[in-house]
Short mmCIF file of C-alpha atoms in Angstrom, two decimals:
data_model
loop_
_atom_site.label_atom_id
_atom_site.label_comp_id
_atom_site.label_asym_id
_atom_site.label_seq_id
_atom_site.Cartn_x
_atom_site.Cartn_y
_atom_site.Cartn_z
CA MET A 1 -44.10 49.38 -23.53
CA ASN A 2 -40.59 50.81 -24.79
CA ASN A 3 -40.50 52.51 -27.75
CA ILE A 4 -36.69 52.91 -28.30
CA PRO A 5 -35.69 50.52 -30.86
CA LYS A 6 -33.27 47.64 -29.63
CA LYS A 7 -30.39 48.89 -31.86
CA LEU A 8 -30.06 52.17 -29.83
CA LEU A 9 -30.28 50.55 -26.07
CA GLY A 10 -26.68 49.79 -24.76
CA GLY A 11 -25.85 47.20 -22.83
CA LYS A 12 -25.37 48.24 -19.17
CA ARG A 13 -22.42 47.73 -17.26
CA LYS A 14 -21.71 44.21 -15.60
CA ASP A 15 -19.68 44.21 -12.37
CA TYR A 16 -21.76 47.07 -10.30
CA LEU A 17 -22.23 47.14 -7.23
CA SER A 18 -25.43 44.71 -6.01
CA TRP A 19 -27.73 46.69 -2.95
CA ASP A 20 -25.94 44.42 -0.51
CA GLU A 21 -22.74 45.64 -1.73
CA ALA A 22 -23.80 49.07 -1.92
CA PHE A 23 -25.00 49.20 1.54
CA MET A 24 -22.44 47.36 3.05
CA LEU A 25 -19.54 49.95 1.74
CA SER A 26 -21.55 52.35 3.18
CA ALA A 27 -21.71 50.72 6.72
CA VAL A 28 -17.50 50.47 5.97
CA VAL A 29 -17.39 54.09 4.95
CA SER A 30 -19.21 55.03 8.25
CA SER A 31 -17.10 52.59 10.59
CA GLY A 32 -14.30 55.07 9.02
CA ARG A 33 -15.40 57.67 11.16
CA SER A 34 -14.99 55.96 14.59
CA LYS A 35 -12.19 57.65 16.62
CA ASP A 36 -12.07 54.22 18.58
CA PRO A 37 -8.50 53.04 18.17
CA SER A 38 -9.49 49.30 18.77
CA SER A 39 -12.81 48.98 17.18
CA GLN A 40 -14.29 50.60 14.16
CA VAL A 41 -18.10 49.65 13.79
CA GLY A 42 -20.41 51.07 11.22
CA ALA A 43 -24.12 50.46 10.54
CA CYS A 44 -26.74 51.64 7.36
CA ILE A 45 -30.03 51.35 7.88
CA VAL A 46 -31.97 50.83 4.83
CA GLY A 47 -35.83 50.71 3.73
CA LYS A 48 -37.48 48.43 2.27
CA ASP A 49 -37.34 50.92 -1.16
CA HIS A 50 -33.55 50.25 -0.88
CA ARG A 51 -33.08 54.16 0.60
CA ILE A 52 -30.48 54.42 2.88
CA LEU A 53 -32.24 55.77 6.01
CA SER A 54 -29.34 56.18 8.62
CA LEU A 55 -25.81 55.72 9.32
CA GLY A 56 -24.21 55.33 12.17
CA TYR A 57 -20.66 54.77 13.92
CA ASN A 58 -19.29 53.63 17.24
CA GLY A 59 -18.72 56.89 19.29
CA ALA A 60 -18.36 59.13 21.95
CA PRO A 61 -21.86 60.80 23.11
CA ASN A 62 -22.82 64.16 21.94
CA ASN A 63 -20.72 67.13 23.25
CA TRP A 64 -17.66 64.78 24.92
CA ASP A 65 -14.95 65.91 23.24
CA ASP A 66 -13.29 62.63 21.84
CA LYS A 67 -10.18 63.90 22.76
CA ASP A 68 -11.08 63.61 26.39
CA PHE A 69 -13.27 60.13 25.78
CA PRO A 70 -11.67 56.90 28.00
CA TRP A 71 -10.56 54.75 24.85
CA GLU A 72 -8.94 52.05 27.11
CA ARG A 73 -10.18 48.19 26.59
CA SER A 74 -9.00 47.62 30.37
CA ALA A 75 -8.36 49.59 33.30
CA ASN A 76 -8.25 48.92 37.05
CA ASP A 77 -11.44 50.72 37.16
CA HIS A 78 -14.03 49.93 34.82
CA ASN A 79 -15.51 53.64 34.70
CA HIS A 80 -12.07 54.57 33.31
CA THR A 81 -12.66 52.32 30.06
CA LYS A 82 -14.64 52.78 26.73
CA TYR A 83 -17.14 50.19 27.63
CA PRO A 84 -19.87 52.04 30.03
CA TYR A 85 -19.91 54.96 27.44
CA VAL A 86 -19.55 54.61 23.99
CA ILE A 87 -22.49 54.45 21.71
CA HIS A 88 -22.61 51.59 19.41
CA GLY A 89 -22.78 52.09 15.58
CA GLU A 90 -26.37 50.29 15.37
CA MET A 91 -27.80 52.49 18.07
CA ASN A 92 -25.62 55.67 16.07
CA ALA A 93 -27.56 54.73 13.42
CA LEU A 94 -31.09 54.67 15.11
CA LEU A 95 -30.66 57.63 16.83
CA ASN A 96 -29.46 59.50 14.19
CA TYR A 97 -32.65 58.32 12.11
CA LYS A 98 -34.87 61.72 11.66
CA GLY A 99 -37.81 60.11 9.62
CA ASP A 100 -41.18 58.48 10.82
CA SER A 101 -40.43 55.89 12.97
CA LYS A 102 -42.76 53.58 10.15
CA ASP A 103 -40.14 53.56 7.76
CA LEU A 104 -37.79 51.46 9.97
CA MET A 105 -40.40 49.09 9.98
CA GLY A 106 -39.24 45.97 7.74
CA ALA A 107 -35.95 47.54 7.22
CA THR A 108 -32.34 46.27 6.93
CA ALA A 109 -29.61 47.22 9.44
CA TYR A 110 -25.97 46.29 7.47
CA VAL A 111 -23.52 46.35 10.26
CA THR A 112 -19.92 45.29 10.29
CA LEU A 113 -19.99 43.59 13.63
CA PHE A 114 -22.82 41.41 14.50
CA PRO A 115 -24.94 43.38 16.89
CA CYS A 116 -24.10 43.11 20.93
CA SER A 117 -27.72 42.11 23.18
CA ASN A 118 -28.72 45.61 23.54
CA CYS A 119 -28.17 46.67 19.65
CA ALA A 120 -30.26 43.45 19.10
CA LYS A 121 -33.13 44.23 21.70
CA PHE A 122 -32.82 47.97 20.21
CA LEU A 123 -32.68 47.07 16.29
CA ALA A 124 -35.98 44.85 16.87
CA GLN A 125 -37.88 46.98 18.85
CA ALA A 126 -37.73 49.73 16.10
CA GLY A 127 -38.78 47.22 13.42
CA ILE A 128 -35.65 46.09 11.62
CA LYS A 129 -36.78 42.78 10.25
CA ARG A 130 -32.86 41.71 8.36
CA ILE A 131 -29.57 42.15 9.39
CA VAL A 132 -26.82 41.84 7.55
CA TYR A 133 -23.31 41.62 9.42
CA LEU A 134 -19.87 41.36 7.93
CA SER A 135 -17.85 39.85 11.27
CA ASP A 136 -19.04 37.61 13.83
CA LYS A 137 -15.74 37.74 16.19
CA TYR A 138 -17.85 37.40 19.22
CA LYS A 139 -19.92 34.31 18.30
CA ASP A 140 -19.24 32.17 21.29
CA THR A 141 -20.02 34.85 23.48
CA ASP A 142 -22.88 34.94 26.22
CA ASP A 143 -23.74 38.04 24.77
CA ASN A 144 -23.81 36.99 21.40
CA ILE A 145 -25.56 34.36 22.15
CA ALA A 146 -28.39 36.36 24.10
CA ALA A 147 -28.41 38.48 20.94
CA LYS A 148 -29.08 35.50 18.66
CA ILE A 149 -32.21 34.36 21.37
CA CYS A 150 -33.48 37.86 21.14
CA LEU A 151 -33.29 38.23 17.23
CA ASP A 152 -34.98 34.46 16.87
CA ASN A 153 -37.74 35.53 19.09
CA CYS A 154 -38.75 38.91 17.66
CA GLN A 155 -38.50 37.23 13.89
CA VAL A 156 -35.72 39.38 13.12
CA THR A 157 -33.46 37.70 10.02
CA TYR A 158 -29.55 37.97 10.36
CA GLU A 159 -26.79 36.53 7.90
CA GLU A 160 -23.36 36.53 6.89
CA PHE A 161 -22.82 38.78 4.02
CA PRO A 162 -21.21 36.35 1.57
CA LYS A 163 -17.58 35.73 1.17
CA GLU A 164 -17.68 36.17 -2.57
CA LEU A 165 -19.50 39.64 -2.34
CA GLN A 166 -16.63 41.05 -0.30
CA ARG A 167 -14.42 42.85 -3.03
CA ASP A 168 -11.46 44.36 -2.60
CA ILE A 169 -13.16 47.53 -2.13
CA ILE A 170 -15.22 46.37 0.97
CA VAL A 171 -11.88 45.08 2.11
CA SER A 172 -9.96 47.69 1.50
CA LEU A 173 -11.62 50.30 3.09
CA LEU A 174 -11.96 48.59 6.54
CA PRO A 175 -9.86 51.13 8.96
CA ASP A 176 -7.64 49.06 10.57
CA LYS A 177 -8.08 46.33 13.29
CA GLY A 178 -11.20 47.55 11.87
CA ILE A 179 -14.37 45.62 12.90
CA ASN A 180 -13.51 43.11 15.22
CA ASP A 181 -14.02 44.48 18.72
CA LYS A 182 -16.88 46.33 20.27
#
């Protein structure tokens, strides 16, 4: 087995990040790239072998200059708000993945905000089997309920990132006004 004498082996560090902590931290860091003044959402997709496959954050579509993007949450005309145009973090993570789609089968998505119903459909369709979320701010909305119905019927599990694992480093990196508004 191991030919290294026991007395030469050192003890490993005890306060290292768990896999879930490391991947949620990656999602949080990714959310920091969002230009959205009211909502920063990040996603990290991880394969069954604990390798990061892709990252994403909510933002404007490619080639749409962020400074010319309608970041408003409300306006007289819905087309002057961000909602018809913004690409959610989960969708960006799926679109950013350039590998073989079979690698997504059985993968886990770490997200800073529970997915909307559209993102839930796309994550399920891509083969994601587990979602770990940091916040479920919209848990009582019709869209959130629809997302959960979809995930349940597609056998995608979802779980809140445990409060006891929300170390200071994760919380300290959340962007101002952070994860709570898509």
